[in-house]
Coordinates of C-alpha atoms in Angstrom, one line a residue:
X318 CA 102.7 84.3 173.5
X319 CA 105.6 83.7 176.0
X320 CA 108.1 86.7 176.3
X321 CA 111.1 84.4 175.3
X322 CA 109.2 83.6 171.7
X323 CA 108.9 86.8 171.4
X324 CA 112.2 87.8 171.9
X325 CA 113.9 84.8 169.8
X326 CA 114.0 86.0 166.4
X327 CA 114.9 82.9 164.9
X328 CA 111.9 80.5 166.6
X329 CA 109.2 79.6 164.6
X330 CA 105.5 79.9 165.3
X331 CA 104.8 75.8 165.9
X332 CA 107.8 74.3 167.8
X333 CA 108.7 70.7 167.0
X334 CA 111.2 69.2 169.3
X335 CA 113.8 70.1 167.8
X336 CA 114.8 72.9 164.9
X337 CA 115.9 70.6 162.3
X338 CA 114.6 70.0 158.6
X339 CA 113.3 66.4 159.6
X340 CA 111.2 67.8 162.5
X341 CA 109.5 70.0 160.5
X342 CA 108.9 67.2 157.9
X343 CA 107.2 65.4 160.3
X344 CA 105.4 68.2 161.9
X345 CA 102.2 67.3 160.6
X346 CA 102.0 64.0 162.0
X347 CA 103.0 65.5 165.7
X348 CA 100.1 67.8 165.9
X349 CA 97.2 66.1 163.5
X350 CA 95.6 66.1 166.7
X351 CA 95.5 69.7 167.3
X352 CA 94.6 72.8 165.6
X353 CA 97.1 74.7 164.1
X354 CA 95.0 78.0 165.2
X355 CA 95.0 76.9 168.6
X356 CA 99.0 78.0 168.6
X357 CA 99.5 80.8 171.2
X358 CA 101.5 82.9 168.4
X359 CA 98.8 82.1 165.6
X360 CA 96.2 83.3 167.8
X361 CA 98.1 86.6 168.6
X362 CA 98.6 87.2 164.6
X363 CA 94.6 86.3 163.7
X364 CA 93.7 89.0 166.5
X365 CA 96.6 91.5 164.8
X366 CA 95.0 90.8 161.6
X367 CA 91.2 91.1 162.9
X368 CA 92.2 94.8 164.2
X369 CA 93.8 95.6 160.9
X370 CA 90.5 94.2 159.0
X371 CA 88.4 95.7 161.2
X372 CA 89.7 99.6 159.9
X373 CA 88.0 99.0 156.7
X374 CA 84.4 99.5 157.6
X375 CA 84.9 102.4 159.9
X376 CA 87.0 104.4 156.4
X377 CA 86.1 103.0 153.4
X378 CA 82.3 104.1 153.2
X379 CA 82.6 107.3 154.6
X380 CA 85.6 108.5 153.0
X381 CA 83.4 108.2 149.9
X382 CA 80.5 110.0 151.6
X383 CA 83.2 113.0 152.1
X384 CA 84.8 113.1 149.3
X385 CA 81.0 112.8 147.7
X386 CA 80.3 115.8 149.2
X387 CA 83.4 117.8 148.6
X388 CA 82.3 116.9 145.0
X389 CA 78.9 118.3 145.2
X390 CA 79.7 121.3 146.9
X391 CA 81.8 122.3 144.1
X392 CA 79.3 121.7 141.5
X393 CA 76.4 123.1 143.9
X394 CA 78.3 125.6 145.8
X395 CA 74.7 126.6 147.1
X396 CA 74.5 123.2 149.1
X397 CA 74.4 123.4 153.1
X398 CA 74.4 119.3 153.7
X399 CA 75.6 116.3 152.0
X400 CA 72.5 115.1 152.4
X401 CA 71.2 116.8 149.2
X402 CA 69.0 114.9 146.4
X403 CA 71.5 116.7 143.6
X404 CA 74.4 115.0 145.3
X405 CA 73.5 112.1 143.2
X406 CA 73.1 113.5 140.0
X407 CA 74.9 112.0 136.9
X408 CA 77.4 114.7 137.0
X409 CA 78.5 114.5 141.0
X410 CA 78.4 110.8 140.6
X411 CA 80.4 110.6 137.2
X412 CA 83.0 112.6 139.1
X413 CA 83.3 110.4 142.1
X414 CA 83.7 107.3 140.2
X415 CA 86.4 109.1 138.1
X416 CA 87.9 110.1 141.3
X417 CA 87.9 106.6 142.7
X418 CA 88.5 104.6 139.9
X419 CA 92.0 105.9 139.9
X420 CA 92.7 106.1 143.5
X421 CA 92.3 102.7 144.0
X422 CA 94.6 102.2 141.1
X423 CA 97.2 104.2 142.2
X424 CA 96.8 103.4 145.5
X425 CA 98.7 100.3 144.6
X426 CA 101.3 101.2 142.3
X427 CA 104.0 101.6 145.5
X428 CA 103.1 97.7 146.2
X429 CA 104.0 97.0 142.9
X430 CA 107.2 98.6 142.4
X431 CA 108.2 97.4 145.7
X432 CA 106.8 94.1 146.0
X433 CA 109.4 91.6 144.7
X434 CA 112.1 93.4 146.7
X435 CA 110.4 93.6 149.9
X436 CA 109.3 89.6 149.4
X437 CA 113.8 88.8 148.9
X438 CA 114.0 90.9 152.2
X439 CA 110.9 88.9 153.6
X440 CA 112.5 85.7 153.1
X441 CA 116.0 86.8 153.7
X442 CA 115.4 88.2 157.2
X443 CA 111.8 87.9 158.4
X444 CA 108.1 88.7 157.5
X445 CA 107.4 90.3 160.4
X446 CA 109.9 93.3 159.6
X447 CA 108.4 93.5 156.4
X448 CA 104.3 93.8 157.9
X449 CA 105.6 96.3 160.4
X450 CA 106.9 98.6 157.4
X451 CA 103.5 97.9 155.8
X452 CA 101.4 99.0 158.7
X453 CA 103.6 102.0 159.2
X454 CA 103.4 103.2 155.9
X455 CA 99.8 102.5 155.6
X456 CA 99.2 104.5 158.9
X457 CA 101.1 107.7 156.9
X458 CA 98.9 107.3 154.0
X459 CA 95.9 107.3 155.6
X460 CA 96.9 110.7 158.0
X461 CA 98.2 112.3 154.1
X462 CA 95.0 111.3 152.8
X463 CA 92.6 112.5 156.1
X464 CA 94.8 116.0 156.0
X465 CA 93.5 115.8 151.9
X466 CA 90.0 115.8 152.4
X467 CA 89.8 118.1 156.0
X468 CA 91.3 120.7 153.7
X469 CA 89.3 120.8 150.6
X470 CA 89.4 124.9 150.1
X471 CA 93.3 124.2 150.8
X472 CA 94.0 120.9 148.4
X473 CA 92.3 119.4 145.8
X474 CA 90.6 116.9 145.9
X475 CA 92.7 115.2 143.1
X476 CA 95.5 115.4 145.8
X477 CA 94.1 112.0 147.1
X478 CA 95.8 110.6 144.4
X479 CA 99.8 111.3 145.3
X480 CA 99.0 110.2 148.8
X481 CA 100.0 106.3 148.6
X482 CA 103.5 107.5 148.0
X483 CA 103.9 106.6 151.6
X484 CA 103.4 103.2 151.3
X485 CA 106.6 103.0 149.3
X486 CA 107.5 102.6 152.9
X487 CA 106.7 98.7 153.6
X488 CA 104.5 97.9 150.0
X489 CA 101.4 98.9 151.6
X490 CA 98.5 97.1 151.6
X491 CA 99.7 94.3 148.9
X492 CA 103.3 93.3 150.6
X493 CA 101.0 93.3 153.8
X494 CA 98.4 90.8 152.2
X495 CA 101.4 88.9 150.3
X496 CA 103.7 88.4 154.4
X497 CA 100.6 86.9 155.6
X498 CA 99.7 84.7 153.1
X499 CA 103.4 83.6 153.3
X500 CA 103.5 83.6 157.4
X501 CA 100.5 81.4 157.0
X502 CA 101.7 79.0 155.0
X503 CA 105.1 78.7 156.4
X504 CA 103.7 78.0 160.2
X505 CA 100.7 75.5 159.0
X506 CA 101.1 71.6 158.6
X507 CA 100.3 71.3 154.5
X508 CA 97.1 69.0 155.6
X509 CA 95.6 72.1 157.5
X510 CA 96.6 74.6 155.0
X511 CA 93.2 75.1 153.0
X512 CA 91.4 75.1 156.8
X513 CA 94.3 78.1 157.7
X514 CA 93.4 79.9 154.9
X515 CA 89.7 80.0 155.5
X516 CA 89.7 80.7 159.2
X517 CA 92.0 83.3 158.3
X518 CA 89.8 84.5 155.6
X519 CA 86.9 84.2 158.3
X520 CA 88.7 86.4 160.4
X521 CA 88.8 89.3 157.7
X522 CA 84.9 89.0 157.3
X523 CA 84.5 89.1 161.4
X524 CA 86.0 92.5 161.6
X525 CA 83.5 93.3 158.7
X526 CA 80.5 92.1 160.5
X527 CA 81.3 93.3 163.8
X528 CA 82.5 96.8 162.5
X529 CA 79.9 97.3 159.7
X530 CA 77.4 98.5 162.3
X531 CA 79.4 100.2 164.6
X532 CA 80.5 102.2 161.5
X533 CA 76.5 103.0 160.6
X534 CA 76.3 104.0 164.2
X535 CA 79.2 106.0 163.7
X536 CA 78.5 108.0 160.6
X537 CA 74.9 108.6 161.7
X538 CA 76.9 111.4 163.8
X539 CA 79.5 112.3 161.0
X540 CA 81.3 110.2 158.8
X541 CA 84.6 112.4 160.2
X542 CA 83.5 110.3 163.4
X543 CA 83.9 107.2 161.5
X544 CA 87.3 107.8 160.0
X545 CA 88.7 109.1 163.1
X546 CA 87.7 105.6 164.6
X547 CA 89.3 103.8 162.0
X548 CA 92.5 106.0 162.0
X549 CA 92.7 105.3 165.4
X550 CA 92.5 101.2 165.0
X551 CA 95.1 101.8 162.0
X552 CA 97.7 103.4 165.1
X553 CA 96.3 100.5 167.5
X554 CA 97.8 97.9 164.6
X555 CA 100.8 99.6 164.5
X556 CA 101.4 99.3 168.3
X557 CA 100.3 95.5 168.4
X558 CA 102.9 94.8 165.2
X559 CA 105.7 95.9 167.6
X560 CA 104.9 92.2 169.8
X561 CA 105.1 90.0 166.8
X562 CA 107.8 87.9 166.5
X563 CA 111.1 89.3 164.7
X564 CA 111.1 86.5 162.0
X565 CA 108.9 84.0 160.3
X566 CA 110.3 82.0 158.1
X567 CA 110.1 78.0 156.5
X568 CA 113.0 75.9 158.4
X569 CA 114.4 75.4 154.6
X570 CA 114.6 79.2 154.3
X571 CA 116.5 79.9 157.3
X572 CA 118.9 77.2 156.9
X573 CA 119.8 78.5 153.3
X574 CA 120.2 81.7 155.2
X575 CA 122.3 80.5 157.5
X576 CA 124.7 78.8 154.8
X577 CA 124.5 81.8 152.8
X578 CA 125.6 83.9 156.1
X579 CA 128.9 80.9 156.7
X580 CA 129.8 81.2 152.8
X581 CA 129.9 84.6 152.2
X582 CA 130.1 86.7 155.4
X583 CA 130.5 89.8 154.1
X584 CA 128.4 90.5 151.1
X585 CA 126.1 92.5 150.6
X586 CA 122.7 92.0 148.5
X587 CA 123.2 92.9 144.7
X588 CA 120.7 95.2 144.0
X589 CA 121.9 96.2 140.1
X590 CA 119.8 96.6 137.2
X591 CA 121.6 93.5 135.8
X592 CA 120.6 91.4 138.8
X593 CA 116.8 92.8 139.0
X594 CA 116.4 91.7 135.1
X595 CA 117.3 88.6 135.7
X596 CA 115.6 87.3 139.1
X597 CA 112.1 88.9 136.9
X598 CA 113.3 86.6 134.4
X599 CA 113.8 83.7 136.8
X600 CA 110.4 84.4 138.2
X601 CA 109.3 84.0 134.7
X602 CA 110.8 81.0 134.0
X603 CA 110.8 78.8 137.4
X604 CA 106.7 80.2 138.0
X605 CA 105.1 80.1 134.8
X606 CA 107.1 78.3 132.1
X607 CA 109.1 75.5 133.9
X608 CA 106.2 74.5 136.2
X609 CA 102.8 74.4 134.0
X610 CA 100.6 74.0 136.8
X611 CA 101.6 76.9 139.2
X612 CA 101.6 79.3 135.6
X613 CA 98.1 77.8 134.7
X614 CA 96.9 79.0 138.2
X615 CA 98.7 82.5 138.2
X616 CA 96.7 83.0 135.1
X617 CA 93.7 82.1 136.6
X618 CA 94.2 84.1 139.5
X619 CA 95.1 87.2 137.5
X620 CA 91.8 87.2 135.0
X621 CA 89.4 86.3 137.7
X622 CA 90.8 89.2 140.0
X623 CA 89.8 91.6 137.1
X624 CA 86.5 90.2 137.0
X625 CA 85.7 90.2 140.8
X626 CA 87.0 93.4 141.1
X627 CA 84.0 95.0 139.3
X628 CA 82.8 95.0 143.0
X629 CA 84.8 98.2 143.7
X630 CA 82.2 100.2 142.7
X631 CA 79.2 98.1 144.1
X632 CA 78.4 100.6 147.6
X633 CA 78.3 103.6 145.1
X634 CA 76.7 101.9 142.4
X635 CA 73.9 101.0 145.2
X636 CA 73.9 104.4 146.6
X637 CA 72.8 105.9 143.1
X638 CA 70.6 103.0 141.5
X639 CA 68.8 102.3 145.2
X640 CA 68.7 105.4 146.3
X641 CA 70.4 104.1 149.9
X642 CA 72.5 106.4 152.3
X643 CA 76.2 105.7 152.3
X644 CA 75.8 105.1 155.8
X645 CA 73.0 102.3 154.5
X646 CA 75.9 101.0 152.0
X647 CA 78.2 100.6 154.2
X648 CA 75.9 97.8 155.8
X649 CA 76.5 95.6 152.5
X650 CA 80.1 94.7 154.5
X651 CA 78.4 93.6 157.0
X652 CA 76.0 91.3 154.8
X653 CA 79.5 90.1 152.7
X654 CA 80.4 89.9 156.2
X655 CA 78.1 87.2 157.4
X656 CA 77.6 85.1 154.6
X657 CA 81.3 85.2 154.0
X658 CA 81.8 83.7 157.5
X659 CA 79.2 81.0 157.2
X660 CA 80.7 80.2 153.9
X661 CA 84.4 79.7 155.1
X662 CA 83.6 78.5 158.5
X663 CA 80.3 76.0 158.0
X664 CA 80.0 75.4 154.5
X665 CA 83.5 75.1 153.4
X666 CA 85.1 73.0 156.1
X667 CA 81.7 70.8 155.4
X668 CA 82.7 70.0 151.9
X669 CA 86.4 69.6 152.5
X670 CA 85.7 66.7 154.7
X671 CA 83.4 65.0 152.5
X672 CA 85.6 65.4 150.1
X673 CA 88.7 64.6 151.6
X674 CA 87.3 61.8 154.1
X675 CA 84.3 60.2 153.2
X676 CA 85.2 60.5 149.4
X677 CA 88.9 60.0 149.9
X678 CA 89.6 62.7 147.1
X679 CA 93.2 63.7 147.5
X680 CA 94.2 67.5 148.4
X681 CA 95.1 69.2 145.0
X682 CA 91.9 67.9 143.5
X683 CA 89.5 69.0 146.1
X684 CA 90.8 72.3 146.3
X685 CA 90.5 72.8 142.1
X686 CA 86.8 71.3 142.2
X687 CA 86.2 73.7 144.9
X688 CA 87.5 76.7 143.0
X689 CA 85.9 75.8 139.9
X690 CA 82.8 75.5 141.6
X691 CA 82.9 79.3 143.0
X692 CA 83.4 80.3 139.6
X693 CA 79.9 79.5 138.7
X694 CA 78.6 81.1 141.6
X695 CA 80.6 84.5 141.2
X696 CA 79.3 84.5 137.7
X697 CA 75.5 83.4 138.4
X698 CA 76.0 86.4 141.5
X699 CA 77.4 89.3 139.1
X700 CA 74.7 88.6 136.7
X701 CA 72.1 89.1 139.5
X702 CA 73.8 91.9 140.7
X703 CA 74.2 94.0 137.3
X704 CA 70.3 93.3 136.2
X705 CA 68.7 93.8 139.6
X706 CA 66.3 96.1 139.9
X707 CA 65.1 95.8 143.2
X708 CA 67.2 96.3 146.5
X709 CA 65.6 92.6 147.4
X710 CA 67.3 91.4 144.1
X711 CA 70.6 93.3 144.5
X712 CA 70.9 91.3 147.6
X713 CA 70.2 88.3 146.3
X714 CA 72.9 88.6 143.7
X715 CA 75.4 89.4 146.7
X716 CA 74.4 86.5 148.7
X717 CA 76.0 84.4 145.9
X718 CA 78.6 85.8 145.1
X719 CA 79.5 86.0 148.8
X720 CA 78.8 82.3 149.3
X721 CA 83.0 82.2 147.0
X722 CA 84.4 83.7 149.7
X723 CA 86.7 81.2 150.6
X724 CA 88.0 81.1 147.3
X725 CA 90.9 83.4 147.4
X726 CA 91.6 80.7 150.7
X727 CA 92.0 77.9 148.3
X728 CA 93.3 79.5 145.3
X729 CA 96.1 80.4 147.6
X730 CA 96.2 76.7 148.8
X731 CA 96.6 75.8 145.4
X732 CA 99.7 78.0 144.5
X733 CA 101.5 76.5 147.9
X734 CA 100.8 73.2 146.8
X735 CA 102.3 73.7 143.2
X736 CA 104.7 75.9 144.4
X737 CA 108.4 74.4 145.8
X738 CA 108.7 74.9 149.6
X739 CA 111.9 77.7 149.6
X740 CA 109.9 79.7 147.3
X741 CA 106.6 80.3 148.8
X742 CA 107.9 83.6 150.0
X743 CA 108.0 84.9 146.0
X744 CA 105.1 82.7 144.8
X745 CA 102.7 84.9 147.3
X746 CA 104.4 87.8 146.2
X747 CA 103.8 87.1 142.0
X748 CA 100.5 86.1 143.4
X749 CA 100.2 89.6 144.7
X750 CA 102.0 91.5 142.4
X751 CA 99.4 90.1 139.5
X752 CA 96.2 91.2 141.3
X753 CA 97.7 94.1 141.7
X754 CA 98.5 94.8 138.3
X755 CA 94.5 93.6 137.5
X756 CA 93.5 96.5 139.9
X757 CA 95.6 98.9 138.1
X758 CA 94.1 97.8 135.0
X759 CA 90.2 97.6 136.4
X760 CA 90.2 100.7 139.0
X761 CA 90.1 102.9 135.7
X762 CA 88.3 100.9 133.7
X763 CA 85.2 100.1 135.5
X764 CA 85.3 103.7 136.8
X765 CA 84.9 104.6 133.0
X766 CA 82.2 101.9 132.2
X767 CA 79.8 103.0 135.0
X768 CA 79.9 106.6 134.4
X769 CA 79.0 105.4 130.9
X770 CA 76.5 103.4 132.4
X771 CA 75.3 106.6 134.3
X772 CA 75.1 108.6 131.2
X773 CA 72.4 105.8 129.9
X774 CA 70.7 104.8 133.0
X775 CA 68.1 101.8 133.5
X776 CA 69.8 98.2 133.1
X777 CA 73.4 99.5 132.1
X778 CA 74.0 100.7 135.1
X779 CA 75.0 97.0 135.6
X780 CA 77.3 96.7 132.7
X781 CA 80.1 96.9 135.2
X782 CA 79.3 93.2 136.3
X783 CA 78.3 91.8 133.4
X784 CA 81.7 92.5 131.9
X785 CA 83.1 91.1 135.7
X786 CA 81.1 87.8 135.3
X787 CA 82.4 87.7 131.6
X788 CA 86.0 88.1 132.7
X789 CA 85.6 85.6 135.6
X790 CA 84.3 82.9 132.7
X791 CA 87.5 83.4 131.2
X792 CA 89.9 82.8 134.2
X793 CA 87.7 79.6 134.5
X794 CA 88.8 78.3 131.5
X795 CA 92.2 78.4 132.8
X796 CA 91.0 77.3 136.5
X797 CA 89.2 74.2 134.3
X798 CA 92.7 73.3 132.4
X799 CA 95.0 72.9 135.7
X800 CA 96.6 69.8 135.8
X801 CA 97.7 67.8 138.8
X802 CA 101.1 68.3 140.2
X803 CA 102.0 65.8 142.7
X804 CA 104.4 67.8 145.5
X805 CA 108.0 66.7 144.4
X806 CA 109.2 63.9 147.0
X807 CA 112.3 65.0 149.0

């Protein structure tokens, strides 16, 4: 990225020649040619994400192998290692899934409360702000949560629960996923969009399979080795979100900006209870009850996210039914990993262009048979998972349900395409906002339905995806009533 891009808060991503509305009308026939990836400052932002991504492999399994073992040790006080058969007795395991179940919940309540108001700011004066905030407040939540679990004969263990109250600071982890989703879609011609999205999405499951093993190496020393890693790549994200560019924003957005700056100079955002009320109920009304197809799709994307996010609990559910390591777990990212990557890179991309050019089906419909076909698939793949009783058949189940990983890519394609050009900015964010209210809802819930499961044993162990594959039907039917909206002509 040239240092004047960097410095010119204003300049988009993909320069046309020049900064007016009709340029960037045209911008897709001026670079159909090219990749949109192969932009210098696109490149910059898939390698920020990839170091972002690549923290989850190197904290997420081993932070459950500690706070495993702080869990053990206080109902075996007697135990010397981690290691120990009882750690995986129905009590120790009821207790972990209990502890997890609502961390992961409340780990997203700050991105709920502040999501709407940091996607006005994100719009108003630049995504890049807002994924700075994010990273810096993720970066304190994971040091509060680290200094949690180092401590256990000083805090309890419960204490892992208050810690996201950092990530008031920037939304955490859902106003992060919402500014890139929105970055994305502002800097990418509409006819690469769904292609954006995947490679993007591929990107994500890179990190995994490249950090996946190096986090197994890792934790065969200590899983404190592990998180120190991963702590470490959080603070390298931070440092790398200091060179992204100041603003991102559509051309549409930033000249209503602009007016808004000549017409009223001097005011200052209205942040009353009265005006809150009623952008929610504009949201309402402009997203889901004046334009059918984009509510149709939120509700899709909502009751689908509670069934796929049975898969919380799929690395302990392994750990216990199969009898693997958590180290061993931890390998299951890299297999998502994998598959994940072939499925966004080779197999999706194959279908879109028989699809798109040798069948000439236009964009909006390709992208809903595509997402209706991953709902068979997640649902054939959670039923494999739940009633597997073999490692061999575990992984089979995976494998399929992996093969829909580009279907968050094109459910998001979906909502830009429905979804009127100045307010792509909030549809990302209600996009957000709704999965995370699902996890809310499901981080309890499925936390309560395997330590039932545990407490029974044999094949309901798996009732956690059964009742995922059943909820995923559902937000199907909605996925299988979209209608076509044709993109308004300007």
């Amino acid at each position: 990225m040239s240092e004047p891009a960097a410095r010119d808060e204003r300049a988009p991503l993909l320069h046309s020649a020049e900064g007016t509305p009709e340029s960037a009308e045209n911008h897709g026939a001026t670079t159909k040619n090219t990749s949109p990836l192969l932009q210098p400052s696109l490149l910059f932002f898939l390698l920020f994400m990839f170091v972002v991504e690549l923290t989850e492999p190197f904290v997420d399994a081993p932070m459950m192998q500690i706070q495993e073992d702080i869990i053990c040790r206080k109902h075996h006080p007697d135990i010397v290692s981690g290691a120990d058969p009882r750690c995986k007795d129905t009590a120790v395991q009821s207790d972990l899934a209990f502890l997890t179940g609502w961390s992961s919940s409340l780990t997203l309540v700050p991105g709920l409360l502040t999501a709407v108001p940091y996607g006005y700011l994100g719009d108003k004066y630049g995504r890049a702000m807002i994924l700075r905030l994010s990273i810096f407040g993720i970066v304190l939540w994971q040091l509060a949560m680290i200094v949690v679990c180092l401590f256990p004969q000083v805090f309890p263990i419960q204490m892992i629960w208050i810690t996201p109250i950092f990530t008031l600071i920037g939304g955490g982890p859902s106003v992060y996923t919402a500014s890139l989703f929105a970055i994305v879609s502002d800097v990418t011609p509409r006819q690469h969009i769904t292609a954006a999205f995947s490679y993007f999405f591929a990107a994500a499951m890179a990190a995994g399979l490249l950090g996946s093993p190096l986090a197994y190496l890792a934790m065969r020393s200590s899983a404190w080795h592990s998180v120190a890693i991963g702590f470490g790549l959080f603070v390298f994200s931070l440092i790398l979100s200091l060179a992204l560019p100041g603003s991102w924003n559509t051309v549409h957005t930033k000249l209503a900006r602009r007016d808004s700056e000549i017409d009223e100079p001097t005011s200052a955002p209205d942040v009353s209870p009265t005006t809150r009320t009623a952008r929610f109920k504009a949201v309402i009304r402009d997203q889901f009850l004046a334009n059918k197809t984009l509510g149709a799709l939120f509700c899709s994307l909502f009751v689908i996210h509670l069934g796929r996010s049975c898969t919380g609990i799929l690395k302990q559910y392994a750990t216990h039914r199969y009898e693997w390591s958590w180290s061993e777990a931890g390998l299951l990212s890299m297999i998502i990993s994998g598959v994940g990557i072939g499925s966004t890179v080779v197999v999706l991309p194959a279908i879109d262009y028989i699809l798109r050019s040798k069948l000439s089906v236009n964009l909006f419909t390709k992208d809903l048979y595509l997402a209706q076909s991953c709902v068979g698939l997640m649902i054939f793949g959670l039923v494999a998972i739940g009633q597997a009783s073999t490692s061999g058949s575990l992984l089979t189940g995976v494998v399929l349900f992996t093969l829909t990983s580009g279907d968050e890519a094109i459910m998001r394609s979906l909502l830009s395409q429905a979804a009127d050009p100045e307010t792509k900015g909030m549809v990302y964010t209600t996009a957000m906002v709704l999965e995370t209210i699902s996890a809310l809802i499901t981080g309890p819930t499925y936390a309560a339905i395997f330590r039932a499961g545990l407490l029974r044993g044999g094949y309901w162990l798996g009732l956690p995806f059964f009742l995922g594959a059943a909820l995923i039907g559902l937000g199907g039917v909605f996925l299988y009533n979209v209608r076509e909206k044709e993109p308004e002509q300007e």
